[in-house]
Amino acid sequence: MPKRANSSVDKEKTAAENYFYQISGTNGASSSLFSRNVGVLDACDDEYGGVVVDPDRLPANPDDFAPMLQFSLSHWKMKGKKGIWLKLPLERSELVPVAVKEGFEYHHAEPGYVMLTYWIPEGPCLLPTNATHQVGVGGFVINDKNEVLVVQEKFYDPSFADLWKIPTGFILESEEIYTGAVREVKEETGVDTEFVEVIAFRHAHNLAFDKSDLFFVCMLKPLSAQLKVDDLEIQAAKWMPLVEFVAQPLIQEDGLFKKIVDICMARLGKHYCGLLPRQVVSKFDGRSSCLYHNVIDAGNVTCNGN
């Protein structure tokens, strides 16, 4: 989206022009010509030479949309524009087939809208694709008794019926990894925790909806012990002795699970350092973000990296 909106509905662009149509009569038996004044759709320029149509100022009459869209595309082509972004709210879904007929393609959809795009120049489309990844987190929580917080999910593959696993879930939009891990543990088990480190992450491909998946394993420190299970998703939760957790056949036989447990065990023995978040600001966009990195400090008693 543009950092600074430059209205494309200025005097030059709002100059209405006569637009001619040929309408076929019943069964194509007759036709007639008429003209009407057609303007450019209200939009703003983006910083990459494209156009973002204003979804709040679409024509109220659906019959006006097709001629306005056609005229707008011609206008933007003459202006040398590149990518066109057309966001159609759910309540204007009747306009979707009209846009598709004019050559727009689906980009992505959310519960309240669908985003369509149109690439004007010849050659390959250079617009960014839809989001390629989903992001999950897992919370490895161990108490002073050397017990791991584990759950059994209500909905699972039958081959995992006997598995006790760490709480996991997806982070929310605009949510940090470390806050997402704390939230998921709280929601599934009722246990309050404090983030310690990102221990490891896994990158996999072609999973749900053929998207890639990033899964972050976080070590958390328990701040409470009482369990309150989420009845919607979780069948059971408990504190399980670490040796029993590690000895589960499904963990010992699975390369991924076993490696994650091995890393967590190494962290407990202070033979491994995870990643800590640091708030940093970039001059490129002026925004604050989290940089996760390893810090090995001889004076840091919580982590002695090798």
PDB file of C-alpha atoms in Angstrom:
ATOM      1  CA  MET A   1       0.000   0.000   0.000  1.00  0.00           C
ATOM      2  CA  PRO A   2       1.248   3.531  -0.669  1.00  0.00           C
ATOM      3  CA  LYS A   3       3.046   5.451   2.024  1.00  0.00           C
ATOM      4  CA  ARG A   4       1.528   8.623   0.676  1.00  0.00           C
ATOM      5  CA  ALA A   5      -1.669   8.560  -1.324  1.00  0.00           C
ATOM      6  CA  ASN A   6      -1.649  10.689  -4.443  1.00  0.00           C
ATOM      7  CA  SER A   7      -5.213  11.032  -5.656  1.00  0.00           C
ATOM      8  CA  SER A   8      -5.648  10.020  -9.262  1.00  0.00           C
ATOM      9  CA  VAL A   9      -8.992  11.788  -9.406  1.00  0.00           C
ATOM     10  CA  ASP A  10      -7.649  15.241 -10.216  1.00  0.00           C
ATOM     11  CA  LYS A  11      -8.919  17.701 -12.777  1.00  0.00           C
ATOM     12  CA  GLU A  12      -7.191  15.909 -15.597  1.00  0.00           C
ATOM     13  CA  LYS A  13      -8.514  12.469 -14.637  1.00  0.00           C
ATOM     14  CA  THR A  14     -12.027  13.523 -13.746  1.00  0.00           C
ATOM     15  CA  ALA A  15     -12.623  15.032 -17.133  1.00  0.00           C
ATOM     16  CA  ALA A  16     -15.544  12.937 -18.211  1.00  0.00           C
ATOM     17  CA  GLU A  17     -15.478  11.555 -21.721  1.00  0.00           C
ATOM     18  CA  ASN A  18     -18.116  10.232 -24.035  1.00  0.00           C
ATOM     19  CA  TYR A  19     -18.010   6.461 -24.021  1.00  0.00           C
ATOM     20  CA  PHE A  20     -19.870   4.464 -26.650  1.00  0.00           C
ATOM     21  CA  TYR A  21     -21.460   1.062 -26.173  1.00  0.00           C
ATOM     22  CA  GLN A  22     -23.144  -1.388 -28.448  1.00  0.00           C
ATOM     23  CA  ILE A  23     -25.879  -3.339 -26.679  1.00  0.00           C
ATOM     24  CA  SER A  24     -27.243  -6.507 -28.197  1.00  0.00           C
ATOM     25  CA  GLY A  25     -31.029  -6.795 -28.122  1.00  0.00           C
ATOM     26  CA  THR A  26     -33.063  -9.860 -27.274  1.00  0.00           C
ATOM     27  CA  ASN A  27     -31.519 -12.943 -28.882  1.00  0.00           C
ATOM     28  CA  GLY A  28     -29.051 -10.607 -30.563  1.00  0.00           C
ATOM     29  CA  ALA A  29     -31.753  -9.489 -32.995  1.00  0.00           C
ATOM     30  CA  SER A  30     -30.994  -5.807 -32.749  1.00  0.00           C
ATOM     31  CA  SER A  31     -28.420  -3.430 -31.439  1.00  0.00           C
ATOM     32  CA  SER A  32     -28.195   0.225 -30.555  1.00  0.00           C
ATOM     33  CA  LEU A  33     -25.528   2.760 -29.770  1.00  0.00           C
ATOM     34  CA  PHE A  34     -25.615   5.201 -26.908  1.00  0.00           C
ATOM     35  CA  SER A  35     -23.110   7.345 -25.086  1.00  0.00           C
ATOM     36  CA  ARG A  36     -22.699   8.342 -21.477  1.00  0.00           C
ATOM     37  CA  ASN A  37     -20.212  10.246 -19.370  1.00  0.00           C
ATOM     38  CA  VAL A  38     -17.715   7.923 -17.728  1.00  0.00           C
ATOM     39  CA  GLY A  39     -15.040   8.872 -15.206  1.00  0.00           C
ATOM     40  CA  VAL A  40     -11.979   7.198 -13.758  1.00  0.00           C
ATOM     41  CA  LEU A  41     -12.438   5.094 -10.637  1.00  0.00           C
ATOM     42  CA  ASP A  42     -11.296   6.921  -7.530  1.00  0.00           C
ATOM     43  CA  ALA A  43      -7.804   5.669  -6.730  1.00  0.00           C
ATOM     44  CA  CYS A  44      -4.356   6.639  -5.548  1.00  0.00           C
ATOM     45  CA  ASP A  45      -0.897   5.992  -6.922  1.00  0.00           C
ATOM     46  CA  ASP A  46       1.377   3.593  -5.089  1.00  0.00           C
ATOM     47  CA  GLU A  47       5.137   4.052  -4.758  1.00  0.00           C
ATOM     48  CA  TYR A  48       5.901   1.457  -7.440  1.00  0.00           C
ATOM     49  CA  GLY A  49       4.158   3.071 -10.372  1.00  0.00           C
ATOM     50  CA  GLY A  50       0.864   1.295  -9.795  1.00  0.00           C
ATOM     51  CA  VAL A  51      -2.647   2.237  -8.745  1.00  0.00           C
ATOM     52  CA  VAL A  52      -4.723   1.315  -5.690  1.00  0.00           C
ATOM     53  CA  VAL A  53      -8.467   1.645  -6.235  1.00  0.00           C
ATOM     54  CA  ASP A  54     -10.362   3.126  -3.280  1.00  0.00           C
ATOM     55  CA  PRO A  55     -12.740   0.358  -2.065  1.00  0.00           C
ATOM     56  CA  ASP A  56     -14.879   2.887  -0.187  1.00  0.00           C
ATOM     57  CA  ARG A  57     -15.666   4.967  -3.268  1.00  0.00           C
ATOM     58  CA  LEU A  58     -16.734   2.371  -5.787  1.00  0.00           C
ATOM     59  CA  PRO A  59     -19.778   3.316  -7.876  1.00  0.00           C
ATOM     60  CA  ALA A  60     -23.003   2.729  -5.961  1.00  0.00           C
ATOM     61  CA  ASN A  61     -24.751   1.409  -9.072  1.00  0.00           C
ATOM     62  CA  PRO A  62     -23.240  -1.952 -10.144  1.00  0.00           C
ATOM     63  CA  ASP A  63     -24.168  -1.185 -13.759  1.00  0.00           C
ATOM     64  CA  ASP A  64     -21.737   1.733 -13.734  1.00  0.00           C
ATOM     65  CA  PHE A  65     -18.784  -0.377 -12.615  1.00  0.00           C
ATOM     66  CA  ALA A  66     -17.980  -2.166 -15.899  1.00  0.00           C
ATOM     67  CA  PRO A  67     -17.753   0.962 -18.090  1.00  0.00           C
ATOM     68  CA  MET A  68     -15.855   2.857 -15.404  1.00  0.00           C
ATOM     69  CA  LEU A  69     -13.398  -0.018 -14.984  1.00  0.00           C
ATOM     70  CA  GLN A  70     -12.867  -0.280 -18.743  1.00  0.00           C
ATOM     71  CA  PHE A  71     -12.322   3.448 -19.054  1.00  0.00           C
ATOM     72  CA  SER A  72     -10.011   3.488 -16.025  1.00  0.00           C
ATOM     73  CA  LEU A  73      -7.829   0.705 -17.431  1.00  0.00           C
ATOM     74  CA  SER A  74      -7.482   2.593 -20.714  1.00  0.00           C
ATOM     75  CA  HIS A  75      -6.639   5.766 -18.816  1.00  0.00           C
ATOM     76  CA  TRP A  76      -4.037   4.046 -16.623  1.00  0.00           C
ATOM     77  CA  LYS A  77      -2.453   2.367 -19.648  1.00  0.00           C
ATOM     78  CA  MET A  78      -2.032   5.745 -21.323  1.00  0.00           C
ATOM     79  CA  LYS A  79      -0.468   7.074 -18.121  1.00  0.00           C
ATOM     80  CA  GLY A  80       2.083   4.247 -18.113  1.00  0.00           C
ATOM     81  CA  LYS A  81       0.832   2.687 -14.876  1.00  0.00           C
ATOM     82  CA  LYS A  82       1.873  -0.851 -13.958  1.00  0.00           C
ATOM     83  CA  GLY A  83       0.012  -2.897 -11.369  1.00  0.00           C
ATOM     84  CA  ILE A  84      -3.612  -2.240 -10.417  1.00  0.00           C
ATOM     85  CA  TRP A  85      -4.886  -3.278  -6.974  1.00  0.00           C
ATOM     86  CA  LEU A  86      -8.650  -3.701  -6.688  1.00  0.00           C
ATOM     87  CA  LYS A  87      -9.997  -4.493  -3.222  1.00  0.00           C
ATOM     88  CA  LEU A  88     -13.671  -5.499  -3.282  1.00  0.00           C
ATOM     89  CA  PRO A  89     -15.466  -5.646   0.091  1.00  0.00           C
ATOM     90  CA  LEU A  90     -17.715  -8.608   0.813  1.00  0.00           C
ATOM     91  CA  GLU A  91     -20.818  -6.460   0.373  1.00  0.00           C
ATOM     92  CA  ARG A  92     -19.681  -5.595  -3.174  1.00  0.00           C
ATOM     93  CA  SER A  93     -19.034  -9.173  -4.247  1.00  0.00           C
ATOM     94  CA  GLU A  94     -21.317  -8.722  -7.265  1.00  0.00           C
ATOM     95  CA  LEU A  95     -18.466  -6.750  -8.847  1.00  0.00           C
ATOM     96  CA  VAL A  96     -16.003  -9.672  -8.748  1.00  0.00           C
ATOM     97  CA  PRO A  97     -17.148 -11.380 -12.003  1.00  0.00           C
ATOM     98  CA  VAL A  98     -17.122  -8.000 -13.750  1.00  0.00           C
ATOM     99  CA  ALA A  99     -13.490  -7.418 -12.784  1.00  0.00           C
ATOM    100  CA  VAL A 100     -12.482 -10.964 -13.717  1.00  0.00           C
ATOM    101  CA  LYS A 101     -14.096 -10.508 -17.136  1.00  0.00           C
ATOM    102  CA  GLU A 102     -11.890  -7.446 -17.672  1.00  0.00           C
ATOM    103  CA  GLY A 103      -8.756  -9.483 -16.947  1.00  0.00           C
ATOM    104  CA  PHE A 104      -8.274  -9.080 -13.201  1.00  0.00           C
ATOM    105  CA  GLU A 105      -6.911 -12.079 -11.274  1.00  0.00           C
ATOM    106  CA  TYR A 106      -7.382 -13.208  -7.682  1.00  0.00           C
ATOM    107  CA  HIS A 107      -4.531 -12.243  -5.383  1.00  0.00           C
ATOM    108  CA  HIS A 108      -5.832 -13.113  -1.907  1.00  0.00           C
ATOM    109  CA  ALA A 109      -8.951 -13.046   0.222  1.00  0.00           C
ATOM    110  CA  GLU A 110      -9.802 -12.275   3.833  1.00  0.00           C
ATOM    111  CA  PRO A 111     -13.135 -12.683   5.644  1.00  0.00           C
ATOM    112  CA  GLY A 112     -14.213  -9.166   4.657  1.00  0.00           C
ATOM    113  CA  TYR A 113     -12.815  -8.720   1.154  1.00  0.00           C
ATOM    114  CA  VAL A 114     -11.165 -10.157  -1.923  1.00  0.00           C
ATOM    115  CA  MET A 115      -8.117  -8.541  -3.527  1.00  0.00           C
ATOM    116  CA  LEU A 116      -7.714  -8.656  -7.306  1.00  0.00           C
ATOM    117  CA  THR A 117      -4.842  -7.426  -9.446  1.00  0.00           C
ATOM    118  CA  TYR A 118      -4.198  -6.424 -13.039  1.00  0.00           C
ATOM    119  CA  TRP A 119      -0.719  -6.118 -14.599  1.00  0.00           C
ATOM    120  CA  ILE A 120      -0.628  -3.621 -17.458  1.00  0.00           C
ATOM    121  CA  PRO A 121       2.896  -3.841 -18.995  1.00  0.00           C
ATOM    122  CA  GLU A 122       3.819  -6.618 -21.354  1.00  0.00           C
ATOM    123  CA  GLY A 123       5.984  -9.339 -19.894  1.00  0.00           C
ATOM    124  CA  PRO A 124       5.859 -11.164 -16.569  1.00  0.00           C
ATOM    125  CA  CYS A 125       3.857  -9.698 -13.705  1.00  0.00           C
ATOM    126  CA  LEU A 126       6.125  -8.142 -11.067  1.00  0.00           C
ATOM    127  CA  LEU A 127       3.498  -7.658  -8.373  1.00  0.00           C
ATOM    128  CA  PRO A 128       4.311  -9.404  -5.069  1.00  0.00           C
ATOM    129  CA  THR A 129       2.529 -12.706  -4.613  1.00  0.00           C
ATOM    130  CA  ASN A 130       0.163 -13.584  -1.800  1.00  0.00           C
ATOM    131  CA  ALA A 131       1.627 -14.595   1.574  1.00  0.00           C
ATOM    132  CA  THR A 132       3.643 -17.786   1.149  1.00  0.00           C
ATOM    133  CA  HIS A 133       3.934 -18.922   4.774  1.00  0.00           C
ATOM    134  CA  GLN A 134       1.946 -19.654   7.872  1.00  0.00           C
ATOM    135  CA  VAL A 135       3.702 -19.326  11.243  1.00  0.00           C
ATOM    136  CA  GLY A 136       3.295 -21.684  14.186  1.00  0.00           C
ATOM    137  CA  VAL A 137       4.761 -21.792  17.670  1.00  0.00           C
ATOM    138  CA  GLY A 138       5.331 -24.453  20.295  1.00  0.00           C
ATOM    139  CA  GLY A 139       5.955 -23.877  23.985  1.00  0.00           C
ATOM    140  CA  PHE A 140       8.458 -26.093  25.817  1.00  0.00           C
ATOM    141  CA  VAL A 141       7.567 -25.464  29.474  1.00  0.00           C
ATOM    142  CA  ILE A 142       9.463 -27.263  32.246  1.00  0.00           C
ATOM    143  CA  ASN A 143       9.072 -26.700  35.985  1.00  0.00           C
ATOM    144  CA  ASP A 144      11.409 -27.057  38.971  1.00  0.00           C
ATOM    145  CA  LYS A 145      10.356 -30.697  39.342  1.00  0.00           C
ATOM    146  CA  ASN A 146      11.731 -31.493  35.885  1.00  0.00           C
ATOM    147  CA  GLU A 147       8.200 -31.947  34.544  1.00  0.00           C
ATOM    148  CA  VAL A 148       7.169 -30.887  31.048  1.00  0.00           C
ATOM    149  CA  LEU A 149       3.790 -29.298  30.315  1.00  0.00           C
ATOM    150  CA  VAL A 150       2.143 -31.550  27.703  1.00  0.00           C
ATOM    151  CA  VAL A 151      -1.230 -31.924  25.999  1.00  0.00           C
ATOM    152  CA  GLN A 152      -3.244 -34.392  23.964  1.00  0.00           C
ATOM    153  CA  GLU A 153      -5.357 -32.806  21.242  1.00  0.00           C
ATOM    154  CA  LYS A 154      -9.012 -33.637  20.576  1.00  0.00           C
ATOM    155  CA  PHE A 155      -8.549 -33.829  16.833  1.00  0.00           C
ATOM    156  CA  TYR A 156      -5.539 -35.786  15.645  1.00  0.00           C
ATOM    157  CA  ASP A 157      -4.216 -38.369  13.234  1.00  0.00           C
ATOM    158  CA  PRO A 158      -5.007 -41.846  14.665  1.00  0.00           C
ATOM    159  CA  SER A 159      -1.315 -42.721  14.510  1.00  0.00           C
ATOM    160  CA  PHE A 160      -0.677 -40.021  17.150  1.00  0.00           C
ATOM    161  CA  ALA A 161      -3.379 -41.207  19.551  1.00  0.00           C
ATOM    162  CA  ASP A 162      -1.011 -41.907  22.451  1.00  0.00           C
ATOM    163  CA  LEU A 163       1.283 -38.924  21.973  1.00  0.00           C
ATOM    164  CA  TRP A 164       1.723 -36.315  24.681  1.00  0.00           C
ATOM    165  CA  LYS A 165       3.111 -33.199  22.981  1.00  0.00           C
ATOM    166  CA  ILE A 166       4.026 -29.636  23.841  1.00  0.00           C
ATOM    167  CA  PRO A 167       1.290 -26.989  23.333  1.00  0.00           C
ATOM    168  CA  THR A 168       1.341 -25.601  19.801  1.00  0.00           C
ATOM    169  CA  GLY A 169      -0.645 -23.225  17.622  1.00  0.00           C
ATOM    170  CA  PHE A 170      -0.528 -20.433  15.055  1.00  0.00           C
ATOM    171  CA  ILE A 171       0.404 -16.873  15.856  1.00  0.00           C
ATOM    172  CA  LEU A 172      -2.125 -14.144  15.167  1.00  0.00           C
ATOM    173  CA  GLU A 173      -1.809 -11.330  12.665  1.00  0.00           C
ATOM    174  CA  SER A 174       0.696  -8.702  13.883  1.00  0.00           C
ATOM    175  CA  GLU A 175       1.589 -10.883  16.892  1.00  0.00           C
ATOM    176  CA  GLU A 176       5.188 -11.433  17.959  1.00  0.00           C
ATOM    177  CA  ILE A 177       6.539 -14.984  18.080  1.00  0.00           C
ATOM    178  CA  TYR A 178       7.287 -14.846  21.801  1.00  0.00           C
ATOM    179  CA  THR A 179       3.878 -13.421  22.761  1.00  0.00           C
ATOM    180  CA  GLY A 180       2.168 -15.987  20.546  1.00  0.00           C
ATOM    181  CA  ALA A 181       3.909 -18.857  22.330  1.00  0.00           C
ATOM    182  CA  VAL A 182       2.897 -17.523  25.758  1.00  0.00           C
ATOM    183  CA  ARG A 183      -0.683 -16.993  24.576  1.00  0.00           C
ATOM    184  CA  GLU A 184      -1.044 -20.472  23.063  1.00  0.00           C
ATOM    185  CA  VAL A 185       0.185 -22.174  26.243  1.00  0.00           C
ATOM    186  CA  LYS A 186      -2.231 -20.108  28.314  1.00  0.00           C
ATOM    187  CA  GLU A 187      -5.178 -20.828  26.018  1.00  0.00           C
ATOM    188  CA  GLU A 188      -4.586 -24.578  25.825  1.00  0.00           C
ATOM    189  CA  THR A 189      -3.540 -25.325  29.406  1.00  0.00           C
ATOM    190  CA  GLY A 190      -4.374 -22.303  31.561  1.00  0.00           C
ATOM    191  CA  VAL A 191      -0.739 -22.045  32.685  1.00  0.00           C
ATOM    192  CA  ASP A 192       0.923 -18.616  32.783  1.00  0.00           C
ATOM    193  CA  THR A 193       4.458 -18.524  31.428  1.00  0.00           C
ATOM    194  CA  GLU A 194       7.356 -16.225  30.710  1.00  0.00           C
ATOM    195  CA  PHE A 195       9.268 -16.338  27.425  1.00  0.00           C
ATOM    196  CA  VAL A 196      12.908 -17.434  27.694  1.00  0.00           C
ATOM    197  CA  GLU A 197      14.254 -18.090  24.183  1.00  0.00           C
ATOM    198  CA  VAL A 198      13.518 -19.369  20.714  1.00  0.00           C
ATOM    199  CA  ILE A 199      15.225 -22.745  20.796  1.00  0.00           C
ATOM    200  CA  ALA A 200      14.889 -23.709  17.137  1.00  0.00           C
ATOM    201  CA  PHE A 201      12.601 -23.386  14.134  1.00  0.00           C
ATOM    202  CA  ARG A 202      11.508 -25.716  11.377  1.00  0.00           C
ATOM    203  CA  HIS A 203      10.830 -24.740   7.760  1.00  0.00           C
ATOM    204  CA  ALA A 204       8.528 -27.048   5.758  1.00  0.00           C
ATOM    205  CA  HIS A 205       6.751 -26.744   2.419  1.00  0.00           C
ATOM    206  CA  ASN A 206       3.502 -27.708   0.666  1.00  0.00           C
ATOM    207  CA  LEU A 207       1.438 -28.079   3.825  1.00  0.00           C
ATOM    208  CA  ALA A 208      -1.992 -26.495   4.456  1.00  0.00           C
ATOM    209  CA  PHE A 209      -3.319 -24.849   1.263  1.00  0.00           C
ATOM    210  CA  ASP A 210       0.034 -25.744  -0.342  1.00  0.00           C
ATOM    211  CA  LYS A 211       1.721 -23.027   1.738  1.00  0.00           C
ATOM    212  CA  SER A 212       5.085 -23.228   3.433  1.00  0.00           C
ATOM    213  CA  ASP A 213       5.250 -23.381   7.222  1.00  0.00           C
ATOM    214  CA  LEU A 214       7.562 -21.861   9.820  1.00  0.00           C
ATOM    215  CA  PHE A 215       7.343 -23.466  13.272  1.00  0.00           C
ATOM    216  CA  PHE A 216       9.200 -21.853  16.197  1.00  0.00           C
ATOM    217  CA  VAL A 217       9.971 -23.874  19.331  1.00  0.00           C
ATOM    218  CA  CYS A 218      10.120 -21.555  22.339  1.00  0.00           C
ATOM    219  CA  MET A 219      11.377 -22.305  25.827  1.00  0.00           C
ATOM    220  CA  LEU A 220       9.056 -20.839  28.455  1.00  0.00           C
ATOM    221  CA  LYS A 221       9.308 -20.544  32.216  1.00  0.00           C
ATOM    222  CA  PRO A 222       6.129 -21.488  34.145  1.00  0.00           C
ATOM    223  CA  LEU A 223       4.672 -18.804  36.413  1.00  0.00           C
ATOM    224  CA  SER A 224       1.764 -20.968  37.588  1.00  0.00           C
ATOM    225  CA  ALA A 225       1.006 -24.688  37.817  1.00  0.00           C
ATOM    226  CA  GLN A 226      -2.766 -25.138  37.891  1.00  0.00           C
ATOM    227  CA  LEU A 227      -4.226 -26.591  34.705  1.00  0.00           C
ATOM    228  CA  LYS A 228      -7.365 -25.378  32.951  1.00  0.00           C
ATOM    229  CA  VAL A 229      -7.830 -27.259  29.694  1.00  0.00           C
ATOM    230  CA  ASP A 230      -9.303 -25.673  26.572  1.00  0.00           C
ATOM    231  CA  ASP A 231     -12.244 -28.027  25.942  1.00  0.00           C
ATOM    232  CA  LEU A 232     -12.612 -26.960  22.308  1.00  0.00           C
ATOM    233  CA  GLU A 233      -9.216 -28.191  21.126  1.00  0.00           C
ATOM    234  CA  ILE A 234      -7.507 -30.089  23.936  1.00  0.00           C
ATOM    235  CA  GLN A 235      -8.456 -33.536  25.239  1.00  0.00           C
ATOM    236  CA  ALA A 236      -6.143 -33.476  28.258  1.00  0.00           C
ATOM    237  CA  ALA A 237      -3.143 -31.679  29.757  1.00  0.00           C
ATOM    238  CA  LYS A 238      -0.697 -32.600  32.492  1.00  0.00           C
ATOM    239  CA  TRP A 239       2.769 -32.146  33.915  1.00  0.00           C
ATOM    240  CA  MET A 240       4.792 -35.112  32.693  1.00  0.00           C
ATOM    241  CA  PRO A 241       8.204 -36.185  34.031  1.00  0.00           C
ATOM    242  CA  LEU A 242      10.869 -35.223  31.526  1.00  0.00           C
ATOM    243  CA  VAL A 243      12.239 -38.769  31.290  1.00  0.00           C
ATOM    244  CA  GLU A 244       8.782 -40.123  30.426  1.00  0.00           C
ATOM    245  CA  PHE A 245       8.217 -37.393  27.865  1.00  0.00           C
ATOM    246  CA  VAL A 246      11.507 -38.126  26.123  1.00  0.00           C
ATOM    247  CA  ALA A 247      10.944 -41.921  26.255  1.00  0.00           C
ATOM    248  CA  GLN A 248       7.683 -41.823  24.284  1.00  0.00           C
ATOM    249  CA  PRO A 249       8.036 -44.132  21.246  1.00  0.00           C
ATOM    250  CA  LEU A 250       6.561 -41.551  18.884  1.00  0.00           C
ATOM    251  CA  ILE A 251       9.249 -39.070  19.900  1.00  0.00           C
ATOM    252  CA  GLN A 252      12.112 -41.556  19.797  1.00  0.00           C
ATOM    253  CA  GLU A 253      11.063 -42.831  16.365  1.00  0.00           C
ATOM    254  CA  ASP A 254      10.476 -39.412  14.776  1.00  0.00           C
ATOM    255  CA  GLY A 255      13.577 -37.568  13.597  1.00  0.00           C
ATOM    256  CA  LEU A 256      12.045 -34.117  13.935  1.00  0.00           C
ATOM    257  CA  PHE A 257      10.502 -34.605  17.391  1.00  0.00           C
ATOM    258  CA  LYS A 258      13.632 -36.269  18.721  1.00  0.00           C
ATOM    259  CA  LYS A 259      15.904 -33.522  17.445  1.00  0.00           C
ATOM    260  CA  ILE A 260      13.714 -30.826  19.021  1.00  0.00           C
ATOM    261  CA  VAL A 261      13.774 -32.657  22.356  1.00  0.00           C
ATOM    262  CA  ASP A 262      17.557 -33.117  22.108  1.00  0.00           C
ATOM    263  CA  ILE A 263      17.987 -29.375  21.553  1.00  0.00           C
ATOM    264  CA  CYS A 264      15.722 -28.546  24.490  1.00  0.00           C
ATOM    265  CA  MET A 265      17.696 -30.941  26.691  1.00  0.00           C
ATOM    266  CA  ALA A 266      20.952 -29.298  25.608  1.00  0.00           C
ATOM    267  CA  ARG A 267      19.493 -25.906  26.505  1.00  0.00           C
ATOM    268  CA  LEU A 268      18.513 -27.169  29.960  1.00  0.00           C
ATOM    269  CA  GLY A 269      22.093 -28.328  30.452  1.00  0.00           C
ATOM    270  CA  LYS A 270      23.367 -24.910  29.313  1.00  0.00           C
ATOM    271  CA  HIS A 271      25.224 -26.452  26.399  1.00  0.00           C
ATOM    272  CA  TYR A 272      23.210 -24.520  23.847  1.00  0.00           C
ATOM    273  CA  CYS A 273      22.010 -20.941  23.448  1.00  0.00           C
ATOM    274  CA  GLY A 274      18.742 -19.984  21.806  1.00  0.00           C
ATOM    275  CA  LEU A 275      17.625 -16.750  20.176  1.00  0.00           C
ATOM    276  CA  LEU A 276      16.477 -13.667  22.059  1.00  0.00           C
ATOM    277  CA  PRO A 277      14.300 -10.898  20.586  1.00  0.00           C
ATOM    278  CA  ARG A 278      15.660  -7.374  20.408  1.00  0.00           C
ATOM    279  CA  GLN A 279      13.609  -4.369  19.328  1.00  0.00           C
ATOM    280  CA  VAL A 280      15.384  -2.518  16.525  1.00  0.00           C
ATOM    281  CA  VAL A 281      14.403   0.333  14.216  1.00  0.00           C
ATOM    282  CA  SER A 282      15.390   0.368  10.549  1.00  0.00           C
ATOM    283  CA  LYS A 283      16.018   3.588   8.636  1.00  0.00           C
ATOM    284  CA  PHE A 284      14.591   1.951   5.530  1.00  0.00           C
ATOM    285  CA  ASP A 285      11.019   2.130   6.819  1.00  0.00           C
ATOM    286  CA  GLY A 286      11.322   3.783  10.226  1.00  0.00           C
ATOM    287  CA  ARG A 287       9.512   0.903  11.895  1.00  0.00           C
ATOM    288  CA  SER A 288      10.355  -1.040  15.020  1.00  0.00           C
ATOM    289  CA  SER A 289      10.673  -4.800  14.662  1.00  0.00           C
ATOM    290  CA  CYS A 290      12.042  -7.810  16.519  1.00  0.00           C
ATOM    291  CA  LEU A 291      15.431  -9.180  15.564  1.00  0.00           C
ATOM    292  CA  TYR A 292      16.012 -12.660  16.999  1.00  0.00           C
ATOM    293  CA  HIS A 293      19.669 -13.472  17.529  1.00  0.00           C
ATOM    294  CA  ASN A 294      22.059 -15.441  19.658  1.00  0.00           C
ATOM    295  CA  VAL A 295      23.859 -13.673  22.496  1.00  0.00           C
ATOM    296  CA  ILE A 296      26.813 -15.411  24.141  1.00  0.00           C
ATOM    297  CA  ASP A 297      28.002 -13.481  27.135  1.00  0.00           C
ATOM    298  CA  ALA A 298      30.405 -14.916  29.695  1.00  0.00           C
ATOM    299  CA  GLY A 299      28.602 -12.932  32.348  1.00  0.00           C
ATOM    300  CA  ASN A 300      25.199 -14.313  31.409  1.00  0.00           C
ATOM    301  CA  VAL A 301      24.479 -17.147  33.849  1.00  0.00           C
ATOM    302  CA  THR A 302      21.302 -18.189  32.018  1.00  0.00           C
ATOM    303  CA  CYS A 303      23.058 -19.363  28.890  1.00  0.00           C
ATOM    304  CA  ASN A 304      26.558 -20.689  28.395  1.00  0.00           C
ATOM    305  CA  GLY A 305      26.957 -21.205  24.675  1.00  0.00           C
ATOM    306  CA  ASN A 306      29.440 -23.684  23.322  1.00  0.00           C
TER     307      ASN A 306
END
